[in-house]
Coordinates of C-alpha atoms and ligand atoms in Angstrom, one line a residue:
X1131 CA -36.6 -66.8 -71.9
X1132 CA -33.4 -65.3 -70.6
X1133 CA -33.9 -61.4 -70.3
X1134 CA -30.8 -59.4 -72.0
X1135 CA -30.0 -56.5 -69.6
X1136 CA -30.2 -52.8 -71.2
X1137 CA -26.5 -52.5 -71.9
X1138 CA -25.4 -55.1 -73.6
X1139 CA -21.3 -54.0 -72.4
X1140 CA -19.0 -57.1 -72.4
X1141 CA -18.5 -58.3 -68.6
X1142 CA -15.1 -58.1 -67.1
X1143 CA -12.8 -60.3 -65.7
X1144 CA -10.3 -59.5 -63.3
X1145 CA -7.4 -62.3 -61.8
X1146 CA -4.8 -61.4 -59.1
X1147 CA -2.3 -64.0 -58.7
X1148 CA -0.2 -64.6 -55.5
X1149 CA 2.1 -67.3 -55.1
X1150 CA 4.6 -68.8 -57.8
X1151 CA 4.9 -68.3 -61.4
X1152 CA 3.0 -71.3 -61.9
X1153 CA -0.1 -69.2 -60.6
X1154 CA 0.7 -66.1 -62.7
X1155 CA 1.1 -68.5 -66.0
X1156 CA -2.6 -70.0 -64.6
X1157 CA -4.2 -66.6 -64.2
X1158 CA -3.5 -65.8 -67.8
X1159 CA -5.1 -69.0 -69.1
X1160 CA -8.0 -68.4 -66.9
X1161 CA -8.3 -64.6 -68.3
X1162 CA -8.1 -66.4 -71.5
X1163 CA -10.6 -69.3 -71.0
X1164 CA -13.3 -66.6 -70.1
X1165 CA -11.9 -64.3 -72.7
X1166 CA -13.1 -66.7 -75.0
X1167 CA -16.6 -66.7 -73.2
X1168 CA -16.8 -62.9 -74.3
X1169 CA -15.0 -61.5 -71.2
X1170 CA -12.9 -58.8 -71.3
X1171 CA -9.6 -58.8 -69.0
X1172 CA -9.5 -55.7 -66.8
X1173 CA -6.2 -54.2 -64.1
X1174 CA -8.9 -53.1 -61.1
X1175 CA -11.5 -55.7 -59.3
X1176 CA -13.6 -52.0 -58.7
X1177 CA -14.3 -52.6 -62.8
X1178 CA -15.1 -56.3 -62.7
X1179 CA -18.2 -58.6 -62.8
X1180 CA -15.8 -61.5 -62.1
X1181 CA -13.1 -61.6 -59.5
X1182 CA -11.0 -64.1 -59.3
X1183 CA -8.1 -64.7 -56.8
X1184 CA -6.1 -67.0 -57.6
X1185 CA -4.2 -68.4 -54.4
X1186 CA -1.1 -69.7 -52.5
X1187 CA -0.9 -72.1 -49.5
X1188 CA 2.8 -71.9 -49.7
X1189 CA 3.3 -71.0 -46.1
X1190 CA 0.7 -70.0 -43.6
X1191 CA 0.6 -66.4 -43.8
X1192 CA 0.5 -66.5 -47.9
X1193 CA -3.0 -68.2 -47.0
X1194 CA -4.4 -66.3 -44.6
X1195 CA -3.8 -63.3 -46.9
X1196 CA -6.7 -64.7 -49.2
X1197 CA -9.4 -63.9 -46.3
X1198 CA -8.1 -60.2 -45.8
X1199 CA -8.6 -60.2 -49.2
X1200 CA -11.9 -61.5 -49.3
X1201 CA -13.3 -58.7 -46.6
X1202 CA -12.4 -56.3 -49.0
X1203 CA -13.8 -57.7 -52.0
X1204 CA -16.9 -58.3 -50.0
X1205 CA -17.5 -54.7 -49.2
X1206 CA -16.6 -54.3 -53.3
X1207 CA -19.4 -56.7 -53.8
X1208 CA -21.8 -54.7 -51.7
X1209 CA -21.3 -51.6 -53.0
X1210 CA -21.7 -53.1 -56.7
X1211 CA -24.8 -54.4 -55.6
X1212 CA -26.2 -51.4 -54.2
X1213 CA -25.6 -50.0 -57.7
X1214 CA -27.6 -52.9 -59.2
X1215 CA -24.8 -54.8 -60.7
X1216 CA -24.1 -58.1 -59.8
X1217 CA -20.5 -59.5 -58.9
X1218 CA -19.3 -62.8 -58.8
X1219 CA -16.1 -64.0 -56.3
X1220 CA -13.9 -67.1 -57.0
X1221 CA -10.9 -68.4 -54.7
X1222 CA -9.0 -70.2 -57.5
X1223 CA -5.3 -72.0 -56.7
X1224 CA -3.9 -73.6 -54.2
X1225 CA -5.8 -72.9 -51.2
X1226 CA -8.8 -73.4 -53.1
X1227 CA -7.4 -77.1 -53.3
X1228 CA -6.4 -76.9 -49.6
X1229 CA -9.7 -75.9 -48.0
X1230 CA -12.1 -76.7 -50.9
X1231 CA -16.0 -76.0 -49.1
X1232 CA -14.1 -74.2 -46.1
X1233 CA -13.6 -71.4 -47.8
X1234 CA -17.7 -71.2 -48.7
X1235 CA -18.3 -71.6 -44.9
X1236 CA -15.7 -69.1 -43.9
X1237 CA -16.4 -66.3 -46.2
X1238 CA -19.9 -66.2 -47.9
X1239 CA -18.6 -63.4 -50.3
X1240 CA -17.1 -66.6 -52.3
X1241 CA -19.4 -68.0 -55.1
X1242 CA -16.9 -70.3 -56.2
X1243 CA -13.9 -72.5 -55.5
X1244 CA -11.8 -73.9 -58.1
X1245 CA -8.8 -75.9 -58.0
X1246 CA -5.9 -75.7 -60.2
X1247 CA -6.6 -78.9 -62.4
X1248 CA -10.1 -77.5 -62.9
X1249 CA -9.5 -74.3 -65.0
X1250 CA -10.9 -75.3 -68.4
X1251 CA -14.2 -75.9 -66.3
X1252 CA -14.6 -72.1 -65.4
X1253 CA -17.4 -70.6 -67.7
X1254 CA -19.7 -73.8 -67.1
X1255 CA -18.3 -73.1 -63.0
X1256 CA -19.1 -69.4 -63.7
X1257 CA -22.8 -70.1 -64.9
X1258 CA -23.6 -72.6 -62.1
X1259 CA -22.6 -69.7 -59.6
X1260 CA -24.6 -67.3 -60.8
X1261 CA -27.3 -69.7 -61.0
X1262 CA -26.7 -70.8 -57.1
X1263 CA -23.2 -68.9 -55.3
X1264 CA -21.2 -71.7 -53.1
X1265 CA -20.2 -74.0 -56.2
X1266 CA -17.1 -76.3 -55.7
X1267 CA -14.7 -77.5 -58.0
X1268 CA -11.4 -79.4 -56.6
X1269 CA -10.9 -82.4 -58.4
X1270 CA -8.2 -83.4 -60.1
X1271 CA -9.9 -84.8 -63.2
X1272 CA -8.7 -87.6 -65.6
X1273 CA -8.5 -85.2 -68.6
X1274 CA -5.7 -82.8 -69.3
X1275 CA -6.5 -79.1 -68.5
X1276 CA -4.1 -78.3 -70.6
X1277 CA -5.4 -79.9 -73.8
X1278 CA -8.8 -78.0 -72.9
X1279 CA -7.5 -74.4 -72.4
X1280 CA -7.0 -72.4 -75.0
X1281 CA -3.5 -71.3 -75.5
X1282 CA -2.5 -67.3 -75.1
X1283 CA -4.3 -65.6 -77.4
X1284 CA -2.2 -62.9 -79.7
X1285 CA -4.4 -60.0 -78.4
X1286 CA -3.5 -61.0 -74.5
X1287 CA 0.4 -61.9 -75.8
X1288 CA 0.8 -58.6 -77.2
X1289 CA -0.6 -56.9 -74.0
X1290 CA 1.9 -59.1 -72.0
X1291 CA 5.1 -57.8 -74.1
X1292 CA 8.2 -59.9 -74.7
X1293 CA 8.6 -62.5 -72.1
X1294 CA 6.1 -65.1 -71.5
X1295 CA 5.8 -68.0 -68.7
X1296 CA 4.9 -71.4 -70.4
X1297 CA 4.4 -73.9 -67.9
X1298 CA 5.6 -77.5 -69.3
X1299 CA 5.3 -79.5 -66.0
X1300 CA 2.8 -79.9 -62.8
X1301 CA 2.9 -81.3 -59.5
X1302 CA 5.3 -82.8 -57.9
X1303 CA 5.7 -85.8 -56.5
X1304 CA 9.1 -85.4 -54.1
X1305 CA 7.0 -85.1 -50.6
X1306 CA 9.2 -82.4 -49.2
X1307 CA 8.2 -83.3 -45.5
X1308 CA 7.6 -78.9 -45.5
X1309 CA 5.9 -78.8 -48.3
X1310 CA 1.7 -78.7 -49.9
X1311 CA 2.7 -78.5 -53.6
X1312 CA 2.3 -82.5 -53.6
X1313 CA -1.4 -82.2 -51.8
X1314 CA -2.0 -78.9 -53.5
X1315 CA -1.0 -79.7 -57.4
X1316 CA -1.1 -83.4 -57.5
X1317 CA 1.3 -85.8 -59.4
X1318 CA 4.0 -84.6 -61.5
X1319 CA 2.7 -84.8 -64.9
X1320 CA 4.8 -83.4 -68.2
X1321 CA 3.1 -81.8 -71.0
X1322 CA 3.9 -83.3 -74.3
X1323 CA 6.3 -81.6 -76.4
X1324 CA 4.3 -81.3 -79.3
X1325 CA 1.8 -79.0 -77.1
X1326 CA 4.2 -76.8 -75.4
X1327 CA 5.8 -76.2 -79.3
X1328 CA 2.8 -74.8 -80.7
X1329 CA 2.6 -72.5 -77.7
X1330 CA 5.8 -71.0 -77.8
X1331 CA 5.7 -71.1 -82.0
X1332 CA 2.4 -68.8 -81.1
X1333 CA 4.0 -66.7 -78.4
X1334 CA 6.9 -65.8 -81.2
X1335 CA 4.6 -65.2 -83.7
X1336 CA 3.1 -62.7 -81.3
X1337 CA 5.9 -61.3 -81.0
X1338 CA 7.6 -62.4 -77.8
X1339 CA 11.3 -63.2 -77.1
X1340 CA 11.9 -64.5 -73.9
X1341 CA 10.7 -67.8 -72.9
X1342 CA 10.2 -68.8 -68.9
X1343 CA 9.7 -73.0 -69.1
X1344 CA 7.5 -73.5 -65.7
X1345 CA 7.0 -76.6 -63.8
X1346 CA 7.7 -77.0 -59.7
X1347 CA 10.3 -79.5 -60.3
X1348 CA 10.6 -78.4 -64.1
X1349 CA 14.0 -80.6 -64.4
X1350 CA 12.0 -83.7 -63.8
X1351 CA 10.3 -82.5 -67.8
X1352 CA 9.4 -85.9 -69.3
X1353 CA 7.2 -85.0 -71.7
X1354 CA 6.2 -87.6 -74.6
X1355 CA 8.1 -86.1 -77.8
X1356 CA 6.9 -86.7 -81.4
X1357 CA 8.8 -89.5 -81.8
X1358 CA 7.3 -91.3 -79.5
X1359 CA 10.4 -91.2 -76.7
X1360 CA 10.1 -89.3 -73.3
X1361 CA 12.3 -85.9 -73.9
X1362 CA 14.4 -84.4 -71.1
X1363 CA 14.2 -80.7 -70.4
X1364 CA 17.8 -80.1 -72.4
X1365 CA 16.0 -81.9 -75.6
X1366 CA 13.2 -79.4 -75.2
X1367 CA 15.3 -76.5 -74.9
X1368 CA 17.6 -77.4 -77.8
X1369 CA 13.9 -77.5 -80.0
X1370 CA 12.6 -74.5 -78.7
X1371 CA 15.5 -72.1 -79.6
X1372 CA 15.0 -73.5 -83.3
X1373 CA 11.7 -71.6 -83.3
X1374 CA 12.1 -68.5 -85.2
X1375 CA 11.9 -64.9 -82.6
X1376 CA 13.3 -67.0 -79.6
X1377 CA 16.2 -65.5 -78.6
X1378 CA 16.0 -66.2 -75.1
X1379 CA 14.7 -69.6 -72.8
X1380 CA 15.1 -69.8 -68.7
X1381 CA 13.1 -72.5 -66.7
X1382 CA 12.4 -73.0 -63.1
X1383 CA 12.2 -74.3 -60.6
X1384 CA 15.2 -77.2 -60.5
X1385 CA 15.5 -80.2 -57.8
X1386 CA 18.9 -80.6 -57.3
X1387 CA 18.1 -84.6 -57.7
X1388 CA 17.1 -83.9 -61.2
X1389 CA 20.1 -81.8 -62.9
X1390 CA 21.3 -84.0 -65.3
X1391 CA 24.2 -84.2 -67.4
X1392 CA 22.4 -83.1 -70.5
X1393 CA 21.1 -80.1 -68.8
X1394 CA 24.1 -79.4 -67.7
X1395 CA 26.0 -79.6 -70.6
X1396 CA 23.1 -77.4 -72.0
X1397 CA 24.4 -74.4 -70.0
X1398 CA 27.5 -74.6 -71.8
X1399 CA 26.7 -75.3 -75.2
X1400 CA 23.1 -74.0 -76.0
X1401 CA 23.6 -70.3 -76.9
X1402 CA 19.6 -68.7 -76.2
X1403 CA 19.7 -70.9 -72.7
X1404 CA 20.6 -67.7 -70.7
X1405 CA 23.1 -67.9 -67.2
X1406 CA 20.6 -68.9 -64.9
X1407 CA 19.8 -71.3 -62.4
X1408 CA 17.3 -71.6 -59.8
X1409 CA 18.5 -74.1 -57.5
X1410 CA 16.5 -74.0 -54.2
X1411 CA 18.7 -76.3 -51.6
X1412 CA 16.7 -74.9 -48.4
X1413 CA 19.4 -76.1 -46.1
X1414 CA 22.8 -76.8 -45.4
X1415 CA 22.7 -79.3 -42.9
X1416 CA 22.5 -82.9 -43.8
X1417 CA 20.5 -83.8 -40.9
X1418 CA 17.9 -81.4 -41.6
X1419 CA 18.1 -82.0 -45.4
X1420 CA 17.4 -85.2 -44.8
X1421 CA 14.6 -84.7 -42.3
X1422 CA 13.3 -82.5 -45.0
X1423 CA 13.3 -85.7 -47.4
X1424 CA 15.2 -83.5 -49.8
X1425 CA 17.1 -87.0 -50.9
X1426 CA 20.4 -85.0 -51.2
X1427 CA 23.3 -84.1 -49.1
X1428 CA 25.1 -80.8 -48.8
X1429 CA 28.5 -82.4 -50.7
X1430 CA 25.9 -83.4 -53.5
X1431 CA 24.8 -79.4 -53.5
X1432 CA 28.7 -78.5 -53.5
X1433 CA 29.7 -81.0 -56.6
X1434 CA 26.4 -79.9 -58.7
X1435 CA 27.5 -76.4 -58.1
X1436 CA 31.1 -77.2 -59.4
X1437 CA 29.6 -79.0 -62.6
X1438 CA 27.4 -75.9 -63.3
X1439 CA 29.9 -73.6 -62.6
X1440 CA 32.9 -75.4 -65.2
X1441 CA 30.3 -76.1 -67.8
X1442 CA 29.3 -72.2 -67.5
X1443 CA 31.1 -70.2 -65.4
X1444 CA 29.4 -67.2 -65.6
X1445 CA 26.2 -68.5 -64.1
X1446 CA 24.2 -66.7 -61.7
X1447 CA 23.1 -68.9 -58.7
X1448 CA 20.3 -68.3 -56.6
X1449 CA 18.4 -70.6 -53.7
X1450 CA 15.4 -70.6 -51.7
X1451 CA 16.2 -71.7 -48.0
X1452 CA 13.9 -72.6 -44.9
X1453 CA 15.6 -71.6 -41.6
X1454 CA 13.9 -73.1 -38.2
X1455 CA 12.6 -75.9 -39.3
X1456 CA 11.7 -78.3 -36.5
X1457 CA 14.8 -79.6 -34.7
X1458 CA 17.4 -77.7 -36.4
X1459 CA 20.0 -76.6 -34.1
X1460 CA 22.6 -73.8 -33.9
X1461 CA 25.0 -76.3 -35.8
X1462 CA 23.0 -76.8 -38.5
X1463 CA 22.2 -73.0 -38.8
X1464 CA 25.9 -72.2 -38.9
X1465 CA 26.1 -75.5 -41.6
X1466 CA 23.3 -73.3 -43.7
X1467 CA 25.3 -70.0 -43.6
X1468 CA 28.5 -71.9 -44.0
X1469 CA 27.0 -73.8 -47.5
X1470 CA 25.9 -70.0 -48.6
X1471 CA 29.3 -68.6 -48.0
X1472 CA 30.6 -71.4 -49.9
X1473 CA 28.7 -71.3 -53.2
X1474 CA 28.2 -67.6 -53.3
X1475 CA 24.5 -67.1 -54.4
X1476 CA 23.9 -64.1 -57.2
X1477 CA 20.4 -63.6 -54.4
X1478 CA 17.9 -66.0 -52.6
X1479 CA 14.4 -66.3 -51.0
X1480 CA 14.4 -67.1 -47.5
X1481 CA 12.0 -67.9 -45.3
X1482 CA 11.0 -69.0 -41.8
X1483 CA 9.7 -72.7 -41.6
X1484 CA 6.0 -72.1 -41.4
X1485 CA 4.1 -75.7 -39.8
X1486 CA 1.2 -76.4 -42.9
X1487 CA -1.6 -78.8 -41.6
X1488 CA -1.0 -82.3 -43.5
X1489 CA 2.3 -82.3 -44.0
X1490 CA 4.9 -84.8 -41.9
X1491 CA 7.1 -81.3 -40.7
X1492 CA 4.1 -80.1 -39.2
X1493 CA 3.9 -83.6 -36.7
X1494 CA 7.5 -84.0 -35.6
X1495 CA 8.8 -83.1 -32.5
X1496 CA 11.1 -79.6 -32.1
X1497 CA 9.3 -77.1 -33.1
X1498 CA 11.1 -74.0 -32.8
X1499 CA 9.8 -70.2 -30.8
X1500 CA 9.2 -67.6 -33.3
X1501 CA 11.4 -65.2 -32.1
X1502 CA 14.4 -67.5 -32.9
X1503 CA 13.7 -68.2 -36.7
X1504 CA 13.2 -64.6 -36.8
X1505 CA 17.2 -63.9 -35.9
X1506 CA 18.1 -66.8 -38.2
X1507 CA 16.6 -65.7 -41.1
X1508 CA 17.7 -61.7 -40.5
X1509 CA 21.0 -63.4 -40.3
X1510 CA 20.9 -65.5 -43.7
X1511 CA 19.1 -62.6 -45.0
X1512 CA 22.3 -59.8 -44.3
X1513 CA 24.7 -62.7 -45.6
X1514 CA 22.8 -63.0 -48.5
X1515 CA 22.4 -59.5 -49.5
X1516 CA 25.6 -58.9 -49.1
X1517 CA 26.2 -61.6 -51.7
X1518 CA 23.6 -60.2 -53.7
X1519 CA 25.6 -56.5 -53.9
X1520 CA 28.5 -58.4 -54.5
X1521 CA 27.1 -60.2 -57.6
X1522 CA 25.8 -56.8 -58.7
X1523 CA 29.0 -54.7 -58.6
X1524 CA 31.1 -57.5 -60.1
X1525 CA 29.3 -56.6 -63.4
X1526 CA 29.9 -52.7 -63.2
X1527 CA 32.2 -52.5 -66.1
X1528 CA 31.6 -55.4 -67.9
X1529 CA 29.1 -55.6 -71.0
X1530 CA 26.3 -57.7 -70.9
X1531 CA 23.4 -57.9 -74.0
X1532 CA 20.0 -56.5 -72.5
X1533 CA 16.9 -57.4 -74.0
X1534 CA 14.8 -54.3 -73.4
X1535 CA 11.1 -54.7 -72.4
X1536 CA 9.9 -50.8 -72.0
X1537 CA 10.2 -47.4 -70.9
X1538 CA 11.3 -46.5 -67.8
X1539 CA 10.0 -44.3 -65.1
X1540 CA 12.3 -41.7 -65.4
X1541 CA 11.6 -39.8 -69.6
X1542 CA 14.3 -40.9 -71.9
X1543 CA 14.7 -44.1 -70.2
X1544 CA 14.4 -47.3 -71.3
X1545 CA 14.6 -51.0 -68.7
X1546 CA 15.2 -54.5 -69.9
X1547 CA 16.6 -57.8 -68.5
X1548 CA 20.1 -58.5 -68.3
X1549 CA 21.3 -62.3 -69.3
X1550 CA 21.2 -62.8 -65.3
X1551 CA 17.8 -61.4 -65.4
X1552 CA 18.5 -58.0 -63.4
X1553 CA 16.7 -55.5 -64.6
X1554 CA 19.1 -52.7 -66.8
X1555 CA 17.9 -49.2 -67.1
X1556 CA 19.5 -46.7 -69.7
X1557 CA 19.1 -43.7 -71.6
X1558 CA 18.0 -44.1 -75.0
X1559 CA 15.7 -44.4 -77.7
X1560 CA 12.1 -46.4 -77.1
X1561 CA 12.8 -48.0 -80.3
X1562 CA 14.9 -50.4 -78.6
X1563 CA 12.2 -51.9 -77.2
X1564 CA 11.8 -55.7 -78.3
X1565 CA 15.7 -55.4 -79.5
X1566 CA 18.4 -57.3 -77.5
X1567 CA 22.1 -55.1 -77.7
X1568 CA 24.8 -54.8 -75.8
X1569 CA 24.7 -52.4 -72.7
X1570 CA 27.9 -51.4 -70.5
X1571 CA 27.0 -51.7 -66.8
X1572 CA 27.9 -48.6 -65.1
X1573 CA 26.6 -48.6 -61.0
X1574 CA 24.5 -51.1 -59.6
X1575 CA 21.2 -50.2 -57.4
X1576 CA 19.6 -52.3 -55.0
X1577 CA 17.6 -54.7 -57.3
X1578 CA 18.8 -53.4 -60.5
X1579 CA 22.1 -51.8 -62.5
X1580 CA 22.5 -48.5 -65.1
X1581 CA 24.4 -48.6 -67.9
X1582 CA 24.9 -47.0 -71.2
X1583 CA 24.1 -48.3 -74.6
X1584 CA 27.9 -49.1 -76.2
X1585 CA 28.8 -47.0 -78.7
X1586 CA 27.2 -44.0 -76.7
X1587 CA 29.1 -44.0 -73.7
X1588 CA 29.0 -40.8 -73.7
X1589 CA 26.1 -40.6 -72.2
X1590 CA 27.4 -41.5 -69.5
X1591 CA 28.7 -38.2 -68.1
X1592 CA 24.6 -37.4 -68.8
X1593 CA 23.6 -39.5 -66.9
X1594 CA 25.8 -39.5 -64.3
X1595 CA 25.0 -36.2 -63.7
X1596 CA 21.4 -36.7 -63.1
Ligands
LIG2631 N1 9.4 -76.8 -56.2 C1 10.3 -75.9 -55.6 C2 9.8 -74.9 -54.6 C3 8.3 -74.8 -54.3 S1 7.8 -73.8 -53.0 C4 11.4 -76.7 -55.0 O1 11.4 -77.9 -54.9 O2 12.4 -76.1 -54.5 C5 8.9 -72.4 -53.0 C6 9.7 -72.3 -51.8 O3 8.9 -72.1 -50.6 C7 10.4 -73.6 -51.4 O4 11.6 -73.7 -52.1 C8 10.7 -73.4 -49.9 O5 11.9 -72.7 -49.7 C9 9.6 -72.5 -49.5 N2 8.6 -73.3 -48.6 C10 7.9 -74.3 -49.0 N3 7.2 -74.8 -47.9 C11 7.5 -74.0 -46.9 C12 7.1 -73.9 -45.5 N4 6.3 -74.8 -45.0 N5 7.6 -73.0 -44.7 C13 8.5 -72.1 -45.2 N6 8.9 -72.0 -46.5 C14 8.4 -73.0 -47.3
LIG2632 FE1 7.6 -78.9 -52.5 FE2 9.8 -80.4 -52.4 FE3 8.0 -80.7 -54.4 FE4 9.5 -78.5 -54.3 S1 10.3 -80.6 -54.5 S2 7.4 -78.6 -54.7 S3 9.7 -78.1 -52.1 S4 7.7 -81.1 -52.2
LIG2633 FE1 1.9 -71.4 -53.7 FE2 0.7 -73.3 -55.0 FE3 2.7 -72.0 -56.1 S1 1.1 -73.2 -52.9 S2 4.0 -71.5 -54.4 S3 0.8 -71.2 -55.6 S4 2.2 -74.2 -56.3

């Protein structure tokens, strides 16, 4: 007979997410898949019985991040147990996929590993751990996880406020030569529309506005529609602003080999699809873009941006890039910063090629010292900040509709997200909370702008003076 401990107080779950959006859309379904197991979700791992981290193998030092991690939440561990409570450690994502039983072997504070197609499996996962620590979970089963998870729940929607991720599309099956998504996530698989309706028709009813379509190469979407033909991403946006409290849909990320004309023609026409496009290109040099196995040329980049850019021209851009990545030269470098200057991003991630075991980059020849992919990348970085400040003050002046999310910091405040997604603080009523109006930008900060509500400017000269 299983003994009931004296206090019967639900356990606690607690998920910290590193890595993409992908992850932080995974950790919510996995707070949800235990939630259902009578598990309540909880902000601190000092309160939980089950700590979950929930990983990225992106680049090398995202990876190596998890065992720092790990030390600490062994000493949690010990210190729980010295208190007579028992705490259970999972490495969940993408490096639990990379290193599977490794991670038992190198850190014994983990109980269990569990790969991203293996989520709906956790409370039978859970139980087997704390039957016997070291259980390992990295399949990638037949059956869809997604069909086996439950959706968000409205208590955990209306925690998570007014935007929501909803990812409609895994994997990926371009083989960047870089890149451990296709290792790490599997085969590109689309979830069916039907599925990802009923999830966003739940999210509105809860109450959110703002709808994030995830998938790593989320323009690839070919999900099977009710009628029995594959939908494209456009034909899914098109249904989802139809459901009643959408006002707003983004997706990412984009391959610039799977923009098509539909999508395109989306920006222009479809009025909730908001100005803004994630278009990693990672390099401006065709030999190195082809190297990467990106299967597209710079002048392809150039003619996509053009097409994006007549069919909505007040689209913000933004990129990820890889500088150093083995054999490129100082040509292709000034090729990268010369395809930047070009386009004119609104901001970008950038990052120094990082060698992942597995991957083709990792084998060729050319490798580059450290110290050099550290001055290129401080010099794409300065270019593209000062693109970045330039994006920001060119809306100074101009009104843009905010959709605000909460209060701010600073009393009397209020912050939402701007159609380009930049945060927008003003002053003003916390009523507006969950309301979309129109805000005039006033001065920009370094990641975010002021403005005043219209029709009250002014409070301007109030705040101003601050
Ligand atoms: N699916 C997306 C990106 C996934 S990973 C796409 O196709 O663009 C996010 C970003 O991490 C990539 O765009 C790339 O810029 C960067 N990245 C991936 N592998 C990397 C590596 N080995 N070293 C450095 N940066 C890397
Ligand atoms: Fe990685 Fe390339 Fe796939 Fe993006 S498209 S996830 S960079 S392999
Ligand atoms: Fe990282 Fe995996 Fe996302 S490697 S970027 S968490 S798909």
């Amino acid at each position: 007979m299983s003994q009931s401990p004296p206090n019967p107080a639900p356990k606690a779950v607690y998920v910290k997410s590193y890595g993409c959006q992908m992850n932080v859309y995974d950790s919510q379904r996995m707070a949800d898949v235990m939630g259902a197991e009578g598990y309540r979700e909880v902000a601190t791992p000092e309160e939980a019985d089950l700590i979950l981290l929930n990983t990225c193998h992106i680049r090398e030092r995202a990876a190596e991040k998890v065992y720092s991690e790990l030390g600490r939440m062994r000493v949690l561990k010990e210190e729980a147990k010295a208190a007579g409570r028992e705490v259970l450690v999972g490495v969940a994502g993408c490096v639990a996929q990379a290193e599977g039983e490794e991670i038992v072997r190198r850190a014994r504070v983990v109980d269990l590993v569990v790969g991203p197609q293996s989520y709906h499996r956790l409370p039978d996962l859970v139980a087997r751990a704390t039957q016997k620590p070291g259980v390992v979970d990295t399949e990638f089963p037949a059956e869809d996880k997604f069909t086996k998870l439950p959706t968000a729940t409205v208590a955990s929607t209306r925690s998570r406020g007014l935007t929501a991720f909803v990812t409609v599309q895994e994997g990926c099956d371009k083989f960047c030569t870089f890149c451990v998504v296709p290792y790490t996530r599997g085969a590109e698989v689309s979830r069916p529309v039907s599925q990802v309706l009923a999830e966003v028709e739940k999210l509105a009813a809860a109450g959110v506005r703002e709808i994030t379509l995830l998938g790593q190469n989320v323009n690839a979407y070919h999900g099977l529609g009710p009628d029995g033909a594959e939908w494209t991403l456009a034909r899914l946006l098109y249904r989802l602003a139809e459901v009643p409290g959408i006002a707003r849909l983004r997706y990412t990320t984009s391959h610039p080999r799977e923009l098509g004309d539909d999508l395109i023609a989306a920006h222009r026409d479809l009025a909730a699809l908001m100005p803004y496009l994630h278009l990693p290109v990672q390099s401006g040099s065709d030999a190195v873009l082809k190297r990467m196995n990106r299967k597209h040329g710079r002048d392809e980049y150039f003619r996509l941006v053009d097409r994006i850019r007549e069919a909505q021209p007040d689209i913000a851009l933004t990129s990820d890039f890889i500088v150093g990545f083995p054999g490129e030269t100082d040509a292709d470098f000034a090729d990268t910063l010369d395809l930047v200057r070009r386009v004119g991003f609104a901001s970008a991630y950038t990052f120094a090629y990082s060698a992942r075991p597995g991957t083709p980059g990792a084998e060729m020849d050319g490798h580059l010292p450290e110290p050099l992919k550290t001055s290129r990348l401080h010099e794409l970085q300065a270019l593209v900040a000062g693109q970045q400040r330039d994006f920001q003050e060119s809306l100074v002046g101009r009104t843009v509709d905010v959709l605000f999310e909460k209060p701010g910091r600073k009393p009397g405040q209020v912050v939402g997200r701007s159609p380009h997604l930049l945060p927008v603080q003003v002053i003003g009523p916390s009523s507006l909370v969950g309301s979309i109006v129109p805000v005039r930008i006033t001065a920009t900060k370094t990641n975010s702008l002021d403005g005043v509500l219209v029709g009250n400017d002014h409070m301007m000269s109030v705040h101003a003076a601050e």
